Structures are given as structure tokens and as C-alpha cells.
């Protein structure tokens, strides 16, 4: 039993490891080592290619999601403009006016306050990025969407040549009277 305990003891493990390394160095040829290195490179390359494919697929799905989101938003705006509700047609201008008034009032209340404390200054500094983002979004959306609506009307009128001919012939007519 003593020889088994010596084999399986920690020194036995070290002996087995050193013998294994010596056998590996003697038996493994340079060609086998080169093949192992080539296999490592193949696995690494296949991994990198697969990761690129996955990233491209994620980007494609994100793009499809964005397009679908924009399409649904545009559809909602079209439906709002076709409805008979006064609120749905005027929510954008009302939001623009309200937020402009709020930001203007906050700006004037801080400028013309005689007792402006450091605490008020810190509070304002915390709110400025929020109001900048909100105002840029509202102004960009309001004027951007209005510009987009006008561009769509122009494109739609270009697609109707009979309507344009009617407009041109009306201009060419002499006044009656």
C-alpha cells in the first residue's frame, strides 16, 4: 500500500507531470506542433468570422426595428391628421408653445432674481441638459415633420401631371371681363 500512496501523493503527481512533458517533447514532432498551431488559427478565424456575422445580424435587426418604429410613428401622425379631433391636430403646436413658455419663464425667473443662491444654481445646472434635450426634440420634430409634410405634398403633386397641366392652363388663360 505504501507504493500506491507514493504514486498518488503530490510528489507522485509532479513525477507524472514531468514524465508526461518529457514524453510529449520526445514524441510530438515539429509537424504535429505546426498542425496544432494551424488548428488553433482556424478555430480563432472561424470564431472571428462568426462573431462578425452575429454583429452584422444584430445591426440588421436593429435597423429593421428602427425602420418599423419610424413607419408606425408616421402612420400614427397620418391618422391623427385625418381625424376630426381638434386636439390631435393641434397637439404639436400646443406642446411647442407650452415648452417654449416654460423654458422662457424659467430662464427669466433665474436671470431677474435678486437672491440667487448656489443651491438654485446647482438645481438649474441639473435641469439644463433635460430642457435642452426636450426643446431640441420638440423643435426638431415640429419643424422637421412640417418640412417633411411639405416635401411629401410637393412629391405628390409631381406625381399628378394632369393636375399640373390644369394649373398651367389656368395661368395661361386671359382674364375675362
PDB file of C-alpha atoms in Angstrom, residues 41 51 74 86 110 160 172-173 177:
ATOM      1  CA  UNK A  41      -5.623  29.635 -36.026  1.00  0.00           C
ATOM      2  CA  UNK A  51     -18.780  36.986 -34.347  1.00  0.00           C
ATOM      3  CA  UNK A  74     -45.583  58.173 -39.445  1.00  0.00           C
ATOM      4  CA  UNK A  86     -59.141  69.334 -32.713  1.00  0.00           C
ATOM      5  CA  UNK A 110     -33.348  82.887 -12.748  1.00  0.00           C
ATOM      6  CA  UNK A 160     -50.037  64.142 -60.706  1.00  0.00           C
ATOM      7  CA  UNK A 172     -52.232  80.857 -69.411  1.00  0.00           C
ATOM      8  CA  UNK A 173     -55.848  81.955 -69.784  1.00  0.00           C
ATOM      9  CA  UNK A 177     -64.181  90.785 -68.244  1.00  0.00           C
TER      10      UNK A 177
END
